[in-house]
Amino acid sequence: MSLRAEIIALLASTALAAFAAPSEGALVDALGREIKVPAASPKRVVTLAPSLAELAADVLGAELDAIVGVSEYTDYPRALERATKVGPFHRFNLESVVALKPDLVLATADGNPSDRVLRLQELGLNVVVVDTSTLAGVEHSFRLAGLSLGRPKDGEALAGRFKAGLQAFRGRAAARAGLAPRVLFQLDREPLVSVGGGTFLQEALSALGAENALSDLRTRYPRPALEEVVRRDPDWILILAMDGRESGAFRRMADDWKPFTGMKAVKAGQVRVLDASELGRPSMRLLSGLSRLERELFPGALP
Amino acid sequence: MRAGAPARLAVIGAAFGLLAFTLSLKLGVADHLDPELIVQLRLPRALLAAAVGAGLAVAGAALQALFANPLCEPYTLGISSGSALGAVLGGALGLAADYGGVGLTAFAGALVFAAVLQLLGSRGGFPTSSLLLAGVMLGFLGSSLVALWMALADAAGIQGALFWLLGDLSRARLQGAVLTWAAVGLLISTLWSRWRGLDALLLGEEDARALGIDVPALRKRVLISASLLVGFCVSSAGMIGFVGLVVPHFIRRFAGSLHSSLIPLSALWGAAVLMAADLGARLAASPYELPVGVVTALFGAPLFLWVLTRARGTR
């Protein structure tokens, strides 16, 4: 039922599978199955989250025609808008996926409902599940996608690029040592939805040398009481403007904080709306999102 | 009511059910007919919808008679809240969302709530009306605990729970649907076999006793059967509202209140209505799926209001 529980179940199965010990150096997906290079490259791929479409597109390069089905809100790369929609990631339509007769389904443990993903597997489809809830998981997902799409070298290269990109951010963060602003990410108002520990967004903040104001909360997307936020008094309140919603709503979220003149973020004018169309996607575009976040948090501290 | 009305209603119901069943198998998101798609996805769903619809309608009919209250429905006694609570707990424990995992905890939740109710009811001198109130209170308790979990849970997890709370047939699997059919069929026949007692209750508890009906024994049997019915239905398909309240009333309007025909007709129409509603839920906003409980209420409420006014006009 709860997404967290689903992910715990997925992780538990991963842990169990670790005992089954796949051969040395083998790559394992979030369901604990060893992923091998297929005899023939998949020709009909379905991706069950926007970030997974980006992942597959990065691996496939020019051969985007192999992606036949995508989840709702998949908007990058633009060429994928012609692919059949199989519903939103948190509730994709089983029948739409099966009807596309895919030879590879890419799913994520960080958002897709596990019972439906397992159902696809029961129906005999080739399902590969990545877990992008950590930055290491995102890096690993490039390798898994490369393997399962029959292009292990491309996957490895992308994983390397992602890792090097993160490394650059971490290097600059080390140079800014001592400067560790505490940031509250806001996703929604009434109720206030934020970002807690155990998320790639939290890791993204620490890669920049910043701190998540709610890092001690185990809930991944908690709804803290307003008073709790005032008590924690973060240096920044960043409202993440995910795509697909009018900007007025985000503006209003920022205005909500104006009366709290005692808060550091309000005093310093550090309640901002941040375009998070890239930051919200655990894929290669996360690096561009990180740059945007870095420019916002540390203006002038950039080369 | 004219003579022959139950028979006519049975024929129309059977035709409606057959049509809904055929269309459920034929129509879907995919525009081509794929045998695998039909057997693996559409058939289990249609079967489960029929079983759950029949079970809820019969549970509603029996409880309305037992409590002599037209507002009674399968969820009034709070057993479904116990089931919801069980499902939420199962999910929080990290169990798989299928029959062996969350389905089992949901059923256990229903049993616990039903047992509490049964314990209260078996105490001497506990009037039936108080039993109804006790059930309503248990329901509040269960749903407030579910709400408590929702307030503390991950925002992302609520979406799934919300769908479950509004009814969700998408988890149907063939074995599970067959199991639900067997259980629901058995329980419906148990209730049907008590039609004489249920008819006598229409006259009131005192008169039923005068007619030689052992009211406490009947109450116990109806309560247990209805609780198990609700437990099976809710644990396999979530809380699908409306079918259990309205289908029995609809049948009474056209075929009278005698339970020898009311119970099988409720089963037949309940099955047909829920299959049709699930078809609508699958197709109306494709590729999104609507919660089936929303469809049953959205179409059912106006339709029933129309039946109510129409019946008054002809009287």
Tab-separated table of C-alpha atoms in Angstrom, chain A:
chain	number	residue	atom	x	y	z
A	1	MET	CA	0.000	0.000	0.000
A	2	SER	CA	2.437	2.621	1.047
A	3	LEU	CA	5.106	3.300	-1.487
A	4	ARG	CA	7.648	3.034	1.254
A	5	ALA	CA	6.411	-0.416	2.159
A	6	GLU	CA	6.592	-1.415	-1.473
A	7	ILE	CA	10.131	-0.245	-1.691
A	8	ILE	CA	11.030	-1.987	1.555
A	9	ALA	CA	9.591	-5.169	0.043
A	10	LEU	CA	11.635	-4.634	-3.096
A	11	LEU	CA	14.761	-3.952	-1.088
A	12	ALA	CA	14.106	-7.012	1.063
A	13	SER	CA	13.908	-9.136	-2.049
A	14	THR	CA	17.179	-7.564	-3.176
A	15	ALA	CA	18.772	-8.496	0.124
A	16	LEU	CA	17.475	-12.044	-0.155
A	17	ALA	CA	18.761	-12.318	-3.675
A	18	ALA	CA	22.181	-11.241	-2.474
A	19	PHE	CA	22.312	-14.531	-0.593
A	20	ALA	CA	21.587	-16.379	-3.814
A	21	ALA	CA	24.889	-14.818	-4.888
A	22	PRO	CA	24.851	-14.174	-8.640
A	23	SER	CA	28.178	-14.823	-10.297
A	24	GLU	CA	31.129	-12.560	-9.618
A	25	GLY	CA	30.894	-9.080	-11.096
A	26	ALA	CA	27.322	-9.639	-12.305
A	27	LEU	CA	24.911	-6.721	-12.288
A	28	VAL	CA	21.714	-7.149	-10.313
A	29	ASP	CA	18.508	-5.151	-10.703
A	30	ALA	CA	16.296	-3.975	-7.830
A	31	LEU	CA	14.455	-7.313	-7.870
A	32	GLY	CA	17.750	-9.075	-7.322
A	33	ARG	CA	17.917	-10.697	-10.726
A	34	GLU	CA	21.136	-10.873	-12.657
A	35	ILE	CA	20.890	-8.808	-15.841
A	36	LYS	CA	22.740	-10.134	-18.871
A	37	VAL	CA	23.224	-8.786	-22.349
A	38	PRO	CA	20.349	-10.192	-24.460
A	39	ALA	CA	21.037	-12.225	-27.601
A	40	ALA	CA	19.209	-9.629	-29.712
A	41	SER	CA	18.816	-5.961	-28.816
A	42	PRO	CA	15.263	-5.184	-27.663
A	43	LYS	CA	13.125	-3.657	-30.391
A	44	ARG	CA	10.013	-2.842	-28.360
A	45	VAL	CA	10.846	-1.069	-25.112
A	46	VAL	CA	8.306	0.342	-22.630
A	47	THR	CA	9.475	2.782	-19.934
A	48	LEU	CA	7.305	3.223	-16.839
A	49	ALA	CA	8.572	6.622	-15.606
A	50	PRO	CA	9.715	9.845	-17.326
A	51	SER	CA	13.252	9.424	-15.953
A	52	LEU	CA	13.393	5.885	-17.359
A	53	ALA	CA	12.495	7.144	-20.832
A	54	GLU	CA	15.383	9.605	-20.559
A	55	LEU	CA	17.633	6.812	-19.383
A	56	ALA	CA	16.715	4.539	-22.295
A	57	ALA	CA	16.982	7.424	-24.760
A	58	ASP	CA	20.480	8.273	-23.497
A	59	VAL	CA	21.582	4.666	-23.976
A	60	LEU	CA	19.914	4.258	-27.376
A	61	GLY	CA	21.192	7.520	-28.829
A	62	ALA	CA	19.647	7.979	-32.278
A	63	GLU	CA	17.654	4.734	-32.228
A	64	LEU	CA	14.683	6.106	-30.349
A	65	ASP	CA	12.240	4.069	-32.450
A	66	ALA	CA	12.891	1.109	-30.145
A	67	ILE	CA	10.918	2.920	-27.411
A	68	VAL	CA	7.285	2.110	-28.183
A	69	GLY	CA	5.578	2.967	-24.917
A	70	VAL	CA	6.182	5.633	-22.243
A	71	SER	CA	4.454	6.806	-19.067
A	72	GLU	CA	2.395	9.969	-18.864
A	73	TYR	CA	4.368	13.244	-18.483
A	74	THR	CA	7.291	11.872	-20.460
A	75	ASP	CA	8.475	15.041	-22.179
A	76	TYR	CA	12.149	14.505	-22.852
A	77	PRO	CA	13.478	13.905	-25.419
A	78	ARG	CA	10.657	15.499	-27.403
A	79	ALA	CA	10.777	12.755	-30.052
A	80	LEU	CA	9.244	10.364	-27.502
A	81	GLU	CA	5.961	12.249	-27.508
A	82	ARG	CA	4.839	10.015	-30.395
A	83	ALA	CA	5.193	6.851	-28.275
A	84	THR	CA	2.039	5.241	-26.859
A	85	LYS	CA	1.163	6.471	-23.360
A	86	VAL	CA	0.630	3.726	-20.776
A	87	GLY	CA	-0.692	5.908	-17.952
A	88	PRO	CA	1.024	7.694	-15.062
A	89	PHE	CA	4.035	6.088	-13.368
A	90	HIS	CA	2.304	5.528	-10.041
A	91	ARG	CA	-0.638	3.809	-11.691
A	92	PHE	CA	0.344	2.630	-15.136
A	93	ASN	CA	-2.163	0.584	-17.097
A	94	LEU	CA	-1.298	-3.118	-17.143
A	95	GLU	CA	-3.304	-3.803	-20.252
A	96	SER	CA	-1.696	-0.964	-22.229
A	97	VAL	CA	1.749	-2.306	-21.402
A	98	VAL	CA	0.915	-5.918	-22.284
A	99	ALA	CA	-0.851	-4.855	-25.495
A	100	LEU	CA	2.347	-3.208	-26.756
A	101	LYS	CA	4.020	-6.637	-26.667
A	102	PRO	CA	7.279	-5.218	-25.297
A	103	ASP	CA	10.494	-7.233	-25.270
A	104	LEU	CA	11.819	-5.038	-22.439
A	105	VAL	CA	9.984	-3.094	-19.726
A	106	LEU	CA	12.020	-0.643	-17.652
A	107	ALA	CA	10.494	-0.014	-14.229
A	108	THR	CA	11.636	1.814	-11.094
A	109	ALA	CA	11.460	0.759	-7.457
A	110	ASP	CA	11.255	4.477	-6.655
A	111	GLY	CA	7.689	5.170	-7.785
A	112	ASN	CA	6.119	2.270	-9.700
A	113	PRO	CA	3.709	0.172	-7.593
A	114	SER	CA	5.500	-3.087	-6.882
A	115	ASP	CA	2.422	-5.300	-7.228
A	116	ARG	CA	1.851	-4.131	-10.794
A	117	VAL	CA	5.508	-4.494	-11.714
A	118	LEU	CA	5.520	-8.045	-10.337
A	119	ARG	CA	2.319	-8.732	-12.259
A	120	LEU	CA	4.056	-7.797	-15.518
A	121	GLN	CA	6.772	-10.239	-14.625
A	122	GLU	CA	4.183	-12.939	-13.868
A	123	LEU	CA	2.720	-12.354	-17.309
A	124	GLY	CA	6.060	-13.364	-18.751
A	125	LEU	CA	7.408	-9.942	-19.731
A	126	ASN	CA	11.097	-9.104	-19.503
A	127	VAL	CA	11.055	-6.518	-16.696
A	128	VAL	CA	14.181	-4.760	-15.419
A	129	VAL	CA	13.713	-2.697	-12.249
A	130	VAL	CA	16.125	0.101	-11.356
A	131	ASP	CA	16.193	1.936	-8.035
A	132	THR	CA	16.894	5.630	-8.387
A	133	SER	CA	16.273	6.629	-4.781
A	134	THR	CA	20.007	7.208	-4.291
A	135	LEU	CA	22.635	8.810	-6.527
A	136	ALA	CA	24.547	5.524	-6.553
A	137	GLY	CA	21.323	3.901	-7.701
A	138	VAL	CA	21.016	6.416	-10.540
A	139	GLU	CA	24.576	5.647	-11.604
A	140	HIS	CA	23.854	1.902	-11.423
A	141	SER	CA	20.690	2.373	-13.491
A	142	PHE	CA	22.773	3.506	-16.496
A	143	ARG	CA	24.665	0.212	-16.397
A	144	LEU	CA	21.477	-1.825	-15.999
A	145	ALA	CA	19.797	0.001	-18.881
A	146	GLY	CA	22.917	-0.445	-21.028
A	147	LEU	CA	23.025	-4.177	-20.346
A	148	SER	CA	19.360	-4.847	-20.848
A	149	LEU	CA	19.258	-2.768	-24.044
A	150	GLY	CA	22.168	-4.767	-25.418
A	151	ARG	CA	24.646	-1.860	-25.199
A	152	PRO	CA	26.750	-2.483	-22.100
A	153	LYS	CA	29.538	-0.165	-23.273
A	154	ASP	CA	27.192	2.792	-23.740
A	155	GLY	CA	25.698	2.156	-20.318
A	156	GLU	CA	29.113	2.013	-18.709
A	157	ALA	CA	30.177	5.238	-20.445
A	158	LEU	CA	27.040	7.049	-19.270
A	159	ALA	CA	27.528	5.795	-15.714
A	160	GLY	CA	31.090	7.104	-15.858
A	161	ARG	CA	29.918	10.468	-17.172
A	162	PHE	CA	27.325	10.749	-14.408
A	163	LYS	CA	29.865	9.840	-11.744
A	164	ALA	CA	32.422	12.327	-13.070
A	165	GLY	CA	29.739	15.028	-13.194
A	166	LEU	CA	28.864	14.415	-9.541
A	167	GLN	CA	32.537	14.370	-8.660
A	168	ALA	CA	32.947	17.856	-10.123
A	169	PHE	CA	30.132	19.156	-7.928
A	170	ARG	CA	31.655	17.494	-4.873
A	171	GLY	CA	35.047	18.996	-5.675
A	172	ARG	CA	33.612	22.507	-5.818
A	173	ALA	CA	31.667	21.818	-2.613
A	174	ALA	CA	34.903	20.862	-0.859
A	175	ALA	CA	36.400	24.172	-1.964
A	176	ARG	CA	33.482	25.960	-0.327
A	177	ALA	CA	34.050	24.119	2.946
A	178	GLY	CA	32.415	25.821	5.887
A	179	LEU	CA	29.541	27.086	3.783
A	180	ALA	CA	26.722	24.609	4.404
A	181	PRO	CA	23.328	26.290	4.083
A	182	ARG	CA	20.332	24.383	5.392
A	183	VAL	CA	17.691	24.007	2.702
A	184	LEU	CA	14.019	23.091	2.860
A	185	PHE	CA	12.574	21.772	-0.391
A	186	GLN	CA	8.871	22.429	-0.767
A	187	LEU	CA	6.785	20.355	-3.181
A	188	ASP	CA	3.276	21.428	-2.264
A	189	ARG	CA	1.189	23.617	0.046
A	190	GLU	CA	-1.848	22.707	2.125
A	191	PRO	CA	-0.547	20.289	3.149
A	192	LEU	CA	3.063	21.349	3.025
A	193	VAL	CA	4.928	18.490	1.362
A	194	SER	CA	8.692	18.422	1.602
A	195	VAL	CA	11.637	16.112	0.979
A	196	GLY	CA	13.050	13.935	3.758
A	197	GLY	CA	15.946	11.543	4.139
A	198	GLY	CA	16.621	8.583	1.871
A	199	THR	CA	15.945	10.467	-1.357
A	200	PHE	CA	18.212	11.344	-4.266
A	201	LEU	CA	17.260	14.988	-3.721
A	202	GLN	CA	18.738	14.857	-0.227
A	203	GLU	CA	21.936	13.337	-1.632
A	204	ALA	CA	21.967	15.974	-4.350
A	205	LEU	CA	21.997	18.652	-1.653
A	206	SER	CA	24.882	17.042	0.196
A	207	ALA	CA	26.831	16.692	-3.074
A	208	LEU	CA	26.646	20.489	-3.275
A	209	GLY	CA	27.776	20.819	0.329
A	210	ALA	CA	24.333	21.951	1.439
A	211	GLU	CA	22.164	20.313	4.068
A	212	ASN	CA	18.566	19.134	3.930
A	213	ALA	CA	16.668	20.788	6.783
A	214	LEU	CA	14.596	17.603	7.180
A	215	SER	CA	17.378	15.070	6.665
A	216	ASP	CA	16.587	13.275	9.921
A	217	LEU	CA	13.035	12.401	8.838
A	218	ARG	CA	12.702	8.847	7.618
A	219	THR	CA	9.615	9.604	5.567
A	220	ARG	CA	10.773	10.298	2.021
A	221	TYR	CA	8.173	12.948	1.237
A	222	PRO	CA	7.054	14.137	4.689
A	223	ARG	CA	4.365	16.674	5.508
A	224	PRO	CA	5.914	18.633	8.370
A	225	ALA	CA	3.830	20.976	10.502
A	226	LEU	CA	4.368	24.644	9.700
A	227	GLU	CA	5.530	25.218	13.253
A	228	GLU	CA	8.172	22.528	12.827
A	229	VAL	CA	9.569	24.335	9.793
A	230	VAL	CA	9.623	27.618	11.705
A	231	ARG	CA	11.441	25.889	14.558
A	232	ARG	CA	14.070	24.417	12.231
A	233	ASP	CA	14.445	27.833	10.579
A	234	PRO	CA	16.229	26.811	7.333
A	235	ASP	CA	18.504	29.229	5.465
A	236	TRP	CA	16.675	28.563	2.233
A	237	ILE	CA	13.164	27.535	1.253
A	238	LEU	CA	13.224	26.320	-2.323
A	239	ILE	CA	9.898	25.630	-3.968
A	240	LEU	CA	10.441	22.945	-6.578
A	241	ALA	CA	8.388	23.789	-9.661
A	242	MET	CA	7.880	20.425	-11.301
A	243	ASP	CA	6.555	20.721	-14.830
A	244	GLY	CA	2.924	20.563	-15.742
A	245	ARG	CA	1.586	23.156	-13.300
A	246	GLU	CA	0.982	26.867	-13.640
A	247	SER	CA	3.603	29.073	-12.082
A	248	GLY	CA	1.033	31.101	-10.120
A	249	ALA	CA	0.580	28.198	-7.728
A	250	PHE	CA	4.297	28.189	-6.954
A	251	ARG	CA	4.314	31.954	-6.563
A	252	ARG	CA	1.558	31.623	-3.969
A	253	MET	CA	3.590	28.970	-2.116
A	254	ALA	CA	6.422	31.474	-1.851
A	255	ASP	CA	4.055	34.246	-0.720
A	256	ASP	CA	2.762	32.018	2.070
A	257	TRP	CA	6.079	32.483	3.853
A	258	LYS	CA	6.051	36.304	3.790
A	259	PRO	CA	4.367	36.764	7.195
A	260	PHE	CA	7.116	34.754	8.903
A	261	THR	CA	9.498	37.680	9.027
A	262	GLY	CA	11.483	36.131	11.851
A	263	MET	CA	12.694	33.274	9.677
A	264	LYS	CA	16.204	33.436	8.257
A	265	ALA	CA	15.098	32.442	4.759
A	266	VAL	CA	12.429	35.165	4.695
A	267	LYS	CA	14.760	37.855	6.097
A	268	ALA	CA	17.459	37.060	3.565
A	269	GLY	CA	15.018	36.870	0.652
A	270	GLN	CA	15.932	33.248	0.206
A	271	VAL	CA	12.455	31.857	-0.398
A	272	ARG	CA	12.595	31.110	-4.105
A	273	VAL	CA	10.777	29.154	-6.788
A	274	LEU	CA	13.223	26.861	-8.576
A	275	ASP	CA	12.538	25.311	-11.983
A	276	ALA	CA	12.875	21.643	-11.072
A	277	SER	CA	11.999	20.018	-14.384
A	278	GLU	CA	15.554	18.693	-14.460
A	279	LEU	CA	16.248	18.358	-10.739
A	280	GLY	CA	13.182	16.167	-10.310
A	281	ARG	CA	14.383	13.569	-12.815
A	282	PRO	CA	16.847	10.956	-11.595
A	283	SER	CA	18.599	10.712	-14.978
A	284	MET	CA	21.495	12.444	-16.751
A	285	ARG	CA	19.526	15.701	-16.701
A	286	LEU	CA	19.867	15.642	-12.926
A	287	LEU	CA	23.342	17.078	-13.505
A	288	SER	CA	21.873	20.163	-15.239
A	289	GLY	CA	19.382	20.399	-12.399
A	290	LEU	CA	22.241	20.308	-9.910
A	291	SER	CA	24.007	23.136	-11.747
A	292	ARG	CA	20.875	25.220	-11.554
A	293	LEU	CA	20.583	24.495	-7.833
A	294	GLU	CA	24.269	25.309	-7.336
A	295	ARG	CA	23.918	28.668	-9.098
A	296	GLU	CA	20.907	29.437	-6.906
A	297	LEU	CA	22.534	28.513	-3.588
A	298	PHE	CA	26.059	29.771	-4.265
A	299	PRO	CA	25.862	32.687	-6.702
A	300	GLY	CA	29.290	34.077	-7.492
A	301	ALA	CA	31.025	31.074	-6.008
A	302	LEU	CA	31.194	29.521	-9.467
A	303	PRO	CA	34.105	29.474	-11.871
